[in-house]
XYZ file of C-alpha atoms in Angstrom:
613
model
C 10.528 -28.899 -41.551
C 13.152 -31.617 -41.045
C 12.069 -34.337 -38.635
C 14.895 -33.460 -35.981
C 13.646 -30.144 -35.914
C 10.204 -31.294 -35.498
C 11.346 -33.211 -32.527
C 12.834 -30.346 -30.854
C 10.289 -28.337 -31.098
C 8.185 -30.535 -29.631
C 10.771 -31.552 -26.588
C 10.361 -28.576 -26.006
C 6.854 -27.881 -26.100
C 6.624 -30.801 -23.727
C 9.268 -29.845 -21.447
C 7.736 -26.332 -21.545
C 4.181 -27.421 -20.889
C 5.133 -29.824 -17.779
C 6.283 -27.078 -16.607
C 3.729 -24.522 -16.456
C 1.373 -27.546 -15.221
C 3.371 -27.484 -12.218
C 2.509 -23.370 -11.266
C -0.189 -21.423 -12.141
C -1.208 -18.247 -9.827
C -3.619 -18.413 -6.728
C -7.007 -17.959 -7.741
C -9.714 -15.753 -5.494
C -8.589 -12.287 -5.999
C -7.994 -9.665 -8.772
C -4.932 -9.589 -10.922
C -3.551 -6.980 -13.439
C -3.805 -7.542 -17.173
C 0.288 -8.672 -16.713
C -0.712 -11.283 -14.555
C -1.484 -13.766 -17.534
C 1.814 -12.872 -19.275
C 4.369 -14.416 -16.765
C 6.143 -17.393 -17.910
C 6.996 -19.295 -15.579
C 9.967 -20.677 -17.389
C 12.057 -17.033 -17.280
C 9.959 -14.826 -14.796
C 11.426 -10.710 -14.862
C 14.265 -12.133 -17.406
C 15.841 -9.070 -17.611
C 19.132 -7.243 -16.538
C 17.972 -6.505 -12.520
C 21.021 -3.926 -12.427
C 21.156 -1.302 -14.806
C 23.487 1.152 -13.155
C 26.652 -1.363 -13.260
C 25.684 -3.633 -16.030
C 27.939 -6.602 -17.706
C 26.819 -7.829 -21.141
C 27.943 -11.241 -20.676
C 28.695 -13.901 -18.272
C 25.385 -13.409 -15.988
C 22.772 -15.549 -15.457
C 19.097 -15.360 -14.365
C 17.689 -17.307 -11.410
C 14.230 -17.145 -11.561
C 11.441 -19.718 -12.069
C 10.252 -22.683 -9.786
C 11.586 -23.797 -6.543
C 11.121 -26.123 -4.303
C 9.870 -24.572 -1.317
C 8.813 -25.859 2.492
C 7.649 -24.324 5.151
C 8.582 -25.983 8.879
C 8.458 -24.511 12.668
C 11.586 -22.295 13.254
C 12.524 -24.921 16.190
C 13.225 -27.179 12.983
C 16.787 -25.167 11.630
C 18.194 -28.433 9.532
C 16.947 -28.372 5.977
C 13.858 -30.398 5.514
C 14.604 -33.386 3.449
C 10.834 -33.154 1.701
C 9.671 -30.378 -0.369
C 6.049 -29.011 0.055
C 5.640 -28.118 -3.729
C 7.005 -25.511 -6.332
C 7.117 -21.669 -5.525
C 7.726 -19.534 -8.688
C 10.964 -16.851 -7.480
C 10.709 -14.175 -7.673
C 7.085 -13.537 -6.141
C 6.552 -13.148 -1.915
C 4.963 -16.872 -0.935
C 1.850 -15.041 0.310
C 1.211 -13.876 -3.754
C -0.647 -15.378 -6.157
C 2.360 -15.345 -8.724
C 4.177 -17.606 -6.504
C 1.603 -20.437 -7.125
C 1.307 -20.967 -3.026
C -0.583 -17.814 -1.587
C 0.347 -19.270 2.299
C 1.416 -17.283 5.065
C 4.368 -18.287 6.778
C 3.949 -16.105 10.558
C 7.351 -15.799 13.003
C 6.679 -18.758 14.281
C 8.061 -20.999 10.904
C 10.389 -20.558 8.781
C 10.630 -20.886 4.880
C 12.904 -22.741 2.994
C 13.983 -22.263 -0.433
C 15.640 -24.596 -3.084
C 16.966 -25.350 -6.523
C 19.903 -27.158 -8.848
C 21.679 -24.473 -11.001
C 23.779 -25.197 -14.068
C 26.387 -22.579 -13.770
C 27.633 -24.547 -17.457
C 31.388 -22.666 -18.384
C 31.709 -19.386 -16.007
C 34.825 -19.699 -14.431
C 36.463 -17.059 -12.170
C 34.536 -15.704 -9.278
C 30.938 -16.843 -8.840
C 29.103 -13.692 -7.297
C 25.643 -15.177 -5.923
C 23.096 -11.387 -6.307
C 19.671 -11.283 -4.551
C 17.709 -8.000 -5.502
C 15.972 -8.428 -2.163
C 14.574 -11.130 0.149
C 12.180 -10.388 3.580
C 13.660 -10.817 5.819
C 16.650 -12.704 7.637
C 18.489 -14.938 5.090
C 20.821 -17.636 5.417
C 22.230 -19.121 1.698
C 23.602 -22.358 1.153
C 25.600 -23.886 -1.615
C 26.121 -27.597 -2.073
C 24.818 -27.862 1.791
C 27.570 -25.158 3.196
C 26.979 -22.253 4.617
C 27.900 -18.991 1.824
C 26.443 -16.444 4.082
C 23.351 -14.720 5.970
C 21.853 -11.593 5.643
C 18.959 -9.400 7.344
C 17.393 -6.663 5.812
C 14.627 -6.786 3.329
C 14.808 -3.671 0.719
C 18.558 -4.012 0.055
C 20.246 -6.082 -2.616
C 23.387 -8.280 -0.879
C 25.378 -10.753 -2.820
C 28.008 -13.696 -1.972
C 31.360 -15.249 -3.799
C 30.221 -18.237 -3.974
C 33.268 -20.006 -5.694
C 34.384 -21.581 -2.450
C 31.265 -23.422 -2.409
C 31.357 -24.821 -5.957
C 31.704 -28.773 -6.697
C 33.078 -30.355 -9.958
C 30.908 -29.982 -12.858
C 28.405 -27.603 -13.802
C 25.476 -28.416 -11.390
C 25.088 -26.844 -7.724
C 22.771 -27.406 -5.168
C 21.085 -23.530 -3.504
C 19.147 -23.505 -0.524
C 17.643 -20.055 0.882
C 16.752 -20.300 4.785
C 14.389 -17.250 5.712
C 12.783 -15.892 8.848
C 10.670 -12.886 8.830
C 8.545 -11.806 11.888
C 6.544 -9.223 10.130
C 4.598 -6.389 11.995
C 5.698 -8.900 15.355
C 9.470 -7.903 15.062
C 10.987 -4.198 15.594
C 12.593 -4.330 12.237
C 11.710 -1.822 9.283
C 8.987 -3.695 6.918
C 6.299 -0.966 5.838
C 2.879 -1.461 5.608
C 3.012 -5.860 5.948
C 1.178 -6.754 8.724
C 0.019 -10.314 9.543
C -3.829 -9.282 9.949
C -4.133 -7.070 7.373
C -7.172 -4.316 7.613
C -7.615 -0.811 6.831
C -4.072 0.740 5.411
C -1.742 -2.425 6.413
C -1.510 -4.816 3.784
C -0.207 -8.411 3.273
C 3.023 -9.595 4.768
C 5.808 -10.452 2.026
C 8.213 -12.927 2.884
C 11.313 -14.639 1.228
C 12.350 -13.515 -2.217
C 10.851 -11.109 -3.773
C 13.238 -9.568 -6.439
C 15.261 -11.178 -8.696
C 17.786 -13.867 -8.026
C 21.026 -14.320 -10.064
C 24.875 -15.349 -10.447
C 27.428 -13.551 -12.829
C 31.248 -14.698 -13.462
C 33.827 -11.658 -12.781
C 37.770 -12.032 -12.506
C 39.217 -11.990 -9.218
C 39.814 -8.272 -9.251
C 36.678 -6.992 -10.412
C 34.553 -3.415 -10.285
C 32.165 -4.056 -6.728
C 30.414 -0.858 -7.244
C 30.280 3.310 -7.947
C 29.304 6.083 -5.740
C 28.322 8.662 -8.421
C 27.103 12.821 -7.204
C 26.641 15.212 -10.079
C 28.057 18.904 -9.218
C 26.467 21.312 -11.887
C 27.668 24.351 -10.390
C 31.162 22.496 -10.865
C 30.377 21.021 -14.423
C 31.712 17.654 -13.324
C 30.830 14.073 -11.482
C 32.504 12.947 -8.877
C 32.615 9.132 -8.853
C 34.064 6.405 -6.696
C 34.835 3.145 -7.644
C 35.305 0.233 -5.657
C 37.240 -2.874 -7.013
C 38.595 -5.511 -5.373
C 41.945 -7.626 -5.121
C 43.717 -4.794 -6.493
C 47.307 -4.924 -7.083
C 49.604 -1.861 -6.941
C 49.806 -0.705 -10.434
C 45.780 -1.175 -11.144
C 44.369 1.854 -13.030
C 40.378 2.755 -13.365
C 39.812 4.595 -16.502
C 36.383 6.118 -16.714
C 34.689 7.452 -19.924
C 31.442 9.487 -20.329
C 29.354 9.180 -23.525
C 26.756 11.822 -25.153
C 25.553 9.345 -27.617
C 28.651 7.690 -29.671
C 30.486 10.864 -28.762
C 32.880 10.475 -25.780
C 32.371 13.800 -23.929
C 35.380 13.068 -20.583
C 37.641 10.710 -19.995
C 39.744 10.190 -16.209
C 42.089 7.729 -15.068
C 42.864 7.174 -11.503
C 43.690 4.599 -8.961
C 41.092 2.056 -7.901
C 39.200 2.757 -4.274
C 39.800 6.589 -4.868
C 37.513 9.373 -5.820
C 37.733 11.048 -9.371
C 36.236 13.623 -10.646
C 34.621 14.077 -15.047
C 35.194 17.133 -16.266
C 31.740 18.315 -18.487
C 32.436 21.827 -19.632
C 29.073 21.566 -22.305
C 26.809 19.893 -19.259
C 23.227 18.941 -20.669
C 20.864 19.076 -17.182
C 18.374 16.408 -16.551
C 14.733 17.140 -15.317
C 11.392 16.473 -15.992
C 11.201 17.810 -19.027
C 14.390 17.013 -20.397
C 15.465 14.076 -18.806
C 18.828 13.525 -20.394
C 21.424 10.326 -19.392
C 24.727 10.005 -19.633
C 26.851 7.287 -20.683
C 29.314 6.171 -18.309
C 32.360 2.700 -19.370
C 34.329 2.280 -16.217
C 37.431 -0.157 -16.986
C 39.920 -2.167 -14.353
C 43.176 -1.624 -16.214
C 46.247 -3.971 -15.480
C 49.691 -3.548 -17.432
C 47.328 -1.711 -20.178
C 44.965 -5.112 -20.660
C 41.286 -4.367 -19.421
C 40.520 -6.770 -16.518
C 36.889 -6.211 -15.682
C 34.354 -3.327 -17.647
C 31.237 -2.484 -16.451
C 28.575 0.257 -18.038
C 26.804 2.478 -16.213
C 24.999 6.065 -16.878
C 24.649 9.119 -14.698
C 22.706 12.480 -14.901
C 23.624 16.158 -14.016
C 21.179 17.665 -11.605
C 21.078 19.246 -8.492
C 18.637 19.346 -5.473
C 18.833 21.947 -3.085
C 17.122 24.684 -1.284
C 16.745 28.854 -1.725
C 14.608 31.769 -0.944
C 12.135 33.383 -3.418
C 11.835 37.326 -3.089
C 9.825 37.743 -0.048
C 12.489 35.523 2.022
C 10.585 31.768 1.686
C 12.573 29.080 1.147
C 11.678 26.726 -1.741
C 12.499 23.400 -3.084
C 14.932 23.920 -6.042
C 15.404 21.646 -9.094
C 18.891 22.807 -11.445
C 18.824 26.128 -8.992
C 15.568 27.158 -10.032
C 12.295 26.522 -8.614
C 10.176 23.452 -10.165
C 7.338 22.735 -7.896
C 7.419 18.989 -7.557
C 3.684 16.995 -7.336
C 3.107 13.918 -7.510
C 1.263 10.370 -6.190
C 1.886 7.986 -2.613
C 2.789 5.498 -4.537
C 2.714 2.348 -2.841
C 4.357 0.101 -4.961
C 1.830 -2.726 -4.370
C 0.581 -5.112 -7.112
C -2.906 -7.469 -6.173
C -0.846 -10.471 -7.988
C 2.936 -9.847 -6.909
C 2.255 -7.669 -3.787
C 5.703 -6.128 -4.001
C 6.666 -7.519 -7.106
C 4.896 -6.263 -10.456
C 4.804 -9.175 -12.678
C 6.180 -8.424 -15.176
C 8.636 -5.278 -16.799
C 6.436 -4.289 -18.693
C 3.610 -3.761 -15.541
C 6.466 -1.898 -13.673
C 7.046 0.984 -16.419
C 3.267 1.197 -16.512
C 2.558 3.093 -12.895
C 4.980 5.228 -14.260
C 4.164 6.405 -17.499
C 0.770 6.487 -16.327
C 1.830 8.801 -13.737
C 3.230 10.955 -16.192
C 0.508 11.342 -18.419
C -1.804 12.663 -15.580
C 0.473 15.621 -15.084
C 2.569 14.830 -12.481
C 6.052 15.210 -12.456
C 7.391 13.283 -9.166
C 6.456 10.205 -7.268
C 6.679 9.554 -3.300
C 7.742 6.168 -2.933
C 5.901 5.199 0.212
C 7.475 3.228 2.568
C 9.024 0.681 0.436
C 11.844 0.567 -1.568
C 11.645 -0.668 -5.303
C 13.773 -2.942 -7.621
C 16.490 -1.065 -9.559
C 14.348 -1.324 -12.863
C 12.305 1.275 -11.383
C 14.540 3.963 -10.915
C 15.944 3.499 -14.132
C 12.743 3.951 -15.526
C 11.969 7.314 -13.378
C 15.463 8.341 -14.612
C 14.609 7.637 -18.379
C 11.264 9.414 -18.268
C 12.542 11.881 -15.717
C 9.989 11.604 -12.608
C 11.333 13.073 -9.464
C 11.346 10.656 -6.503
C 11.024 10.683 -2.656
C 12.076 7.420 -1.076
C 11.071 7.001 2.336
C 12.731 4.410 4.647
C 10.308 1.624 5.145
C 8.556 2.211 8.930
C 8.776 -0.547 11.516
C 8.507 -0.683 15.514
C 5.642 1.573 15.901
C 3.596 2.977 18.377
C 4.491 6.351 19.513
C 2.370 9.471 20.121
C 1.396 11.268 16.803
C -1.188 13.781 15.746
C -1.776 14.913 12.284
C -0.565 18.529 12.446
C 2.881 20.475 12.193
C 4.682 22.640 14.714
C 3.346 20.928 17.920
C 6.382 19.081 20.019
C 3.700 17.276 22.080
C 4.123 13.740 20.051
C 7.235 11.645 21.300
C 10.327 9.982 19.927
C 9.862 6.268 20.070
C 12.393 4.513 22.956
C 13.961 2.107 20.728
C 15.875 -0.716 21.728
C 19.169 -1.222 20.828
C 18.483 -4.167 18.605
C 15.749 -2.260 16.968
C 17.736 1.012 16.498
C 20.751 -0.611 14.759
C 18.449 -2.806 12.439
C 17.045 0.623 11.620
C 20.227 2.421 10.784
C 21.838 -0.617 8.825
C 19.178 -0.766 6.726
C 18.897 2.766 6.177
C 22.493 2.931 5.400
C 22.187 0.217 2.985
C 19.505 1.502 1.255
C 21.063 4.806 0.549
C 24.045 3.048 -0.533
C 21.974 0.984 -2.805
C 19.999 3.784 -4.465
C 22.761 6.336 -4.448
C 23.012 6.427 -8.067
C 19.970 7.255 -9.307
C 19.680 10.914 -10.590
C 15.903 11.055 -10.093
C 15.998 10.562 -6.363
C 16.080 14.588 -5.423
C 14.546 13.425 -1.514
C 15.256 11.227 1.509
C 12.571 10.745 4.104
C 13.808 8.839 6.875
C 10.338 8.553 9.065
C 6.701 9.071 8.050
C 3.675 10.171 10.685
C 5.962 9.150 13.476
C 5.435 5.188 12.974
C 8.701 4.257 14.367
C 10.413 8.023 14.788
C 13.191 8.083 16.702
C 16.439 10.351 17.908
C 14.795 12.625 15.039
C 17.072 15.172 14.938
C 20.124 13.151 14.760
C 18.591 10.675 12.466
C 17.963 13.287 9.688
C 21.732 14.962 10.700
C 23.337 11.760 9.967
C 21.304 11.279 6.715
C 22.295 14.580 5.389
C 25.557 14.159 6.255
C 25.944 10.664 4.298
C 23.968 12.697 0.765
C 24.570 15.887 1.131
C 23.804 15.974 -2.433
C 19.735 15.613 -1.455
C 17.176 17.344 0.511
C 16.205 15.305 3.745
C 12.361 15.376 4.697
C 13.288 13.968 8.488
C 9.756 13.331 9.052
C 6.561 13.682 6.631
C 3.810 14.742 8.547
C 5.485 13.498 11.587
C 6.431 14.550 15.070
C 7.834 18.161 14.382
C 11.694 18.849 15.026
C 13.201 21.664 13.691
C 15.834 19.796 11.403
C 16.520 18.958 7.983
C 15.487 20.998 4.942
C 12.025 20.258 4.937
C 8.404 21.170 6.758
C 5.619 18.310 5.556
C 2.013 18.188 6.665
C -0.327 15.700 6.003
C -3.613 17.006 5.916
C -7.379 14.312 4.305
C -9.009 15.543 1.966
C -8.417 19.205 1.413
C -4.736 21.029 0.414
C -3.234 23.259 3.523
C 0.294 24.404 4.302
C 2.311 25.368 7.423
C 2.334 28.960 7.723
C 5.562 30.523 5.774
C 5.447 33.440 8.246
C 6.570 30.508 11.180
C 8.004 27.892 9.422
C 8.923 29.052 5.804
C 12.194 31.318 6.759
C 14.639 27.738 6.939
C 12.962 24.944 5.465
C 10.934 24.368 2.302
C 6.978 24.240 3.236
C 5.724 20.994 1.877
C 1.964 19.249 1.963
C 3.272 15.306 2.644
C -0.029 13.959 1.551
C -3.444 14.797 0.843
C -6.328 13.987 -1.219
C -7.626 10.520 -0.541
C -10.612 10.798 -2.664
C -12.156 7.348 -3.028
C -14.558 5.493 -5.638
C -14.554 1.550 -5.243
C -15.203 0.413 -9.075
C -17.125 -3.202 -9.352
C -15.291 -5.994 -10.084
C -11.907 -4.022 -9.360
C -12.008 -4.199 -5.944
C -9.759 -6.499 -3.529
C -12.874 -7.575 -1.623
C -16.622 -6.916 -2.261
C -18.163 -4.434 0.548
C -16.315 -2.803 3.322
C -13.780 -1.082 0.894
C -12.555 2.440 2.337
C -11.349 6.028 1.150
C -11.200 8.933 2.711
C -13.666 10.491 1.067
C -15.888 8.365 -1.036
C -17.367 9.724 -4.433
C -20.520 7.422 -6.365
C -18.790 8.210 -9.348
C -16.095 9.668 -11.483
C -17.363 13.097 -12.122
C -17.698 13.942 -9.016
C -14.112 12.947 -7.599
C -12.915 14.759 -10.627
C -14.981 17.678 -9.805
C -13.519 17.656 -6.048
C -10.196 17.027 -7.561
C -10.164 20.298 -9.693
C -11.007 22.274 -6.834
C -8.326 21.174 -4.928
C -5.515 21.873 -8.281
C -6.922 25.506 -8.160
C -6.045 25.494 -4.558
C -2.656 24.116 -4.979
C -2.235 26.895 -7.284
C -2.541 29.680 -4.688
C -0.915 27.318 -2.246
C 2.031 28.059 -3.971
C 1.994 31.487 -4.682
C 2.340 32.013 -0.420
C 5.133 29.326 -0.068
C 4.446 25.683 -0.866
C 7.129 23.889 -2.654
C 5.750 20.576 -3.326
C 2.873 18.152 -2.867
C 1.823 14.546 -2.857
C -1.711 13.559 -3.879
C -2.926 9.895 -2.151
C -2.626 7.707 -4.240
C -1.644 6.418 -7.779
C -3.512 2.785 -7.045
C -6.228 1.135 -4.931
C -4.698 -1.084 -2.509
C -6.364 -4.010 -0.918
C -9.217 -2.495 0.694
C -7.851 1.106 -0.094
C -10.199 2.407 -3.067
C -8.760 6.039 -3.194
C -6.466 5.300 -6.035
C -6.642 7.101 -9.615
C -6.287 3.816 -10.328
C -7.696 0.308 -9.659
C -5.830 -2.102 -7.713
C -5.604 -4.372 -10.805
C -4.506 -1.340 -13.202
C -7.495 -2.166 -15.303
C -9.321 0.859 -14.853
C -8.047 4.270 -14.977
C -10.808 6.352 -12.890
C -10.352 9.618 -14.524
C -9.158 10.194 -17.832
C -5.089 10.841 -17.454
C -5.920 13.940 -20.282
C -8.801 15.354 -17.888
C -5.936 15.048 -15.237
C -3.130 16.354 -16.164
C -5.315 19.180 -17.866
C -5.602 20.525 -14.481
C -2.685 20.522 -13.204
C -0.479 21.965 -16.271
C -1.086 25.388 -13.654
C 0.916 24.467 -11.403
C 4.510 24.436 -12.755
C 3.845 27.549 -14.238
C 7.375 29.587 -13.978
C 5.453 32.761 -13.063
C 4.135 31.717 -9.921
C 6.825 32.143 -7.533
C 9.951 34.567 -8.262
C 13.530 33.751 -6.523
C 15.605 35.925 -4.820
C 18.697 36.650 -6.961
């Protein structure tokens, strides 16, 4: 080895080891095997947006910042820093090398140089998601603000930009946690029992791509199979008059349709020879979507869609079911949580996010709730490649109505919202739908769960269904009962029940929102020592498994009088939650996933349930 050579390796070594000197993760509590693996140099390096992807020209964000924490009063930004925070874990993580809690009463401040080197163009500023109100600066001005904390929102930053490559970032962030009205799921400040750690600040992944002035914004992309085609918007902007969008569709290297159209318009792909996606076929589409101008290609952008459909019908003795492709698929899976003992709401690393999922898989289930918290993009992607049905719920906030655990009974209450906490409700909602629009695995919208927050119920769900009407709409699992949307969900620890199909069963789909529950702390696994919970607690794995197969042979009846789908708590531990199939760190898988899924092969057998043709 040359000597030059030898000196840049070792630059770089040294560079590369001050570095990691600076961070290192919070010690005190379990972490998943993944934990170890992050570098803190490129943390989650990889392409955050998979349905509208550029090759080139982008630029990841994440690694150390400086970070400070100061009383809200306080709005200037500090001129000291009160260490490094690695981006893009929650401050309260151990991955973020602080573990503090910030509380309403402070805010926390955010900041780094970035070397934006030769993009030229437009500057687009993209944060995958950051808890909860968010003001960004550039080079000390004001680019823009944001509230929300599930949705993705990025700023053209260009204005902003000074001479030469280096610019100056600075993130302000508020978040009141379980003391404000606005949607946050299960973060509380004290957490105990089901409420978990609060997240706050960034917590997906932070980046800047170069795009020409008129550029592709984003798709709106609904699969018709009963039509053999996709209908597909596309929103540019700074289009001129003659613009064109041309839009191709790939099988492979074959190019199966091809439209043109005007930008900011709806068109529609013609597939005569449609392959469907499901579960057990999960196949993707290819989509190139080009900006055309006086026949040169302005902006390109790649993208993939699926053909499937998610609606209801009756089976011969007049119940409706849940339908998958027009036929009935009866859809089980986990709560899933989404919660990581390192990253809280941010797995550590790719690799650790495709892992709750393929291990969901193998156990035999074929969808996943997504429980009151909305994921990164990577994780749809993934449930589209290995074709896992999902619920998404709206994350909960402003709670404390009247609720009981039971179906058909009008005596709990819609929550009297206020204004401000309605329309923080209903943005975010809105924007969250928008955001996950596009991926084909998503066959379920649940706008409230067990009444924590429920409000104007019917009109709520209405709305929703009127925005997708490409989904089913579960207003309110195991809720306060309104007779609205297509679904009837009851939550029922530990046993499986249903509502009666006789009552309930003639105009929505009869669905068991949760159940299960069945807990076994494992030592050395567990968030804290003694006091951990379930709700039903087993000494050891044979027996939970035992309890388990009973209840799969249940299920299996279950749905020979009407049920259409279930969700088993819960794919993980969390915190003090031991009722996971799962450990909290991932380390320990409590039953075999063969034993598992050997059990519940039964119950997508096609002979079950008969439709009404």
């Amino acid at each position: 080895m040359k000597f030059s050579t030898c000196l840049i390796a070792l630059s770089f070594l040294i560079s590369f080891t001050a570095t990691a000197q600076t961070w290192k993760p919070v010690s005190g509590k379990i972490a998943s095997p993944w934990a170890e693996k992050v570098d803190p140099t490129k943390p989650l390096p990889e392409y955050p947006r998979p349905q509208l992807v550029r090759d080139n020209n982008w630029k990841n964000l994440n690694g150390l910042w400086d970070y400070a924490i100061i009383k809200k009063e306080d709005t200037a930004m500090p001129k000291l820093w009160d260490g490094k925070i690695l981006v893009p874990f929650a401050i309260e993580s151990s991955l973020s090398g602080v573990g503090k809690t910030v509380g309403e009463e402070n805010l926390l401040w955010y900041h780094t140089t970035i070397d934006i080197g030769k993009m030229k163009n437009s500057i687009q500023l993209h944060f995958g998601a950051v808890d909860w109100r968010t003001d960004v600066y550039v080079n000390g001005a004001l680019a823009g603000s944001h509230e929300g904390g599930f949705d993705p929102f990025s700023f053209n930053i260009t204005p902003f930009l000074k001479k030469g490559s280096k610019q100056e970032i600075a993130l302000r962030v508020w978040d009141p946690s379980d003391k404000g009205p606005q949607p946050r799921g299960k973060q509380v400040v004290k957490p105990s029992g089901i409420w978990y750690t609060p997240v706050t600040g960034i917590w997906q992944t932070v980046w800047i791509e170069s795009v020409a002035s008129t550029h592709i914004v984003s798709t709106r992309q609904t699969p018709d199979i009963d039509a053999k085609s996709l209908n597909l918007f596309t929103k540019v902007t700074n289009v001129l008059a003659d613009d064109k969008v041309r839009i191709s569709a790939y099988d492979g290297a074959n190019k199966v349709a091809f439209v043109e159209a005007a930008p900011n318009q709806e068109a529609t792909l013609s597939l005569q020879e449609q392959k469907l996606w499901s579960p057990t076929h999960p196949f993707l589409y290819d989509l190139t979507i080009e900006v055309v101008r006086g026949g040169k290609v302005i902006d390109q952008a790649k993208s993939y869609f699926a053909m499937r459909k998610s609606s209801l019908g009756k089976d011969k003795d007049g119940t409706m079911r849940m339908l998958l492709n027009n036929e009935f698929t009866f859809q089980y899976g986990p709560l899933d949580q989404g919660w990581w003992p390192d990253g809280l709401y941010t797995a550590p690393t790719d690799e650790a996010l495709k892992f709750d999922i393929t291990k969901t898989k193998e156990m035999g289930f074929n969808m996943i709730r997504k429980h009151i918290k909305v994921e990164p993009a990577r994780w749809y992607y993934e449930c589209d490649k290995q074709g896992v049905l999902v619920w998404q719920d709206m994350p909960s906030g402003d709670l404390g109505n009247k609720w009981e655990m039971r179906v058909g009974d009008y005596g709990g209450t819609d929550k009297d919202r206020t204004p401000a906490s309605e329309a923080s409700y209903r943005k975010d909602w809105n924007n969250i739908m928008d955001a996950l629009h596009n991926f084909p695995s998503i066959v379920v919208w649940v706008p409230f769960n067990e009444a924590w927050g429920q409000f104007k119920t019917k009109e709520i769900t209405e709305w929703t269904k009127k925005k997708d009407p490409s989904r089913l709409v579960n207003s309110a699992s195991g809720g306060n009962f309104e007779v609205t949307g297509d679904i009837v969900d009851l939550h029922n620890y530990p046993e499986p029940k249903m509502p009666r199909p006789d009552i309930f069963g003639k105009t929505q789909a009869i669905v068991l929102g949760e159940f299960g529950g069945l807990g076994l702390p494992v030592l050395n696994h567990t968030w804290q020592d003694n006091n951990n919970w379930g709700y039903q607690t087993f000494k050891n794995a044979d027996e939970l498994f035992a309890k388990y197969s009973t209840f799969m042979d249940r299920l299996a009846v279950l749905i020979q009088k009407g049920l259409s789908a279930a969700v088993y708590t819960q794919t993980t531990d969390v915190e003090i939650e031991t009722n996971g199939l799962m450990t909290y760190d991932r380390k320990v898988i409590k039953v075999p996933v063969e034993k598992l899924k050997g059990v519940t092969d039964k119950l997508y057998d096609k002979t079950l349930v008969k439709l009404n043709r």
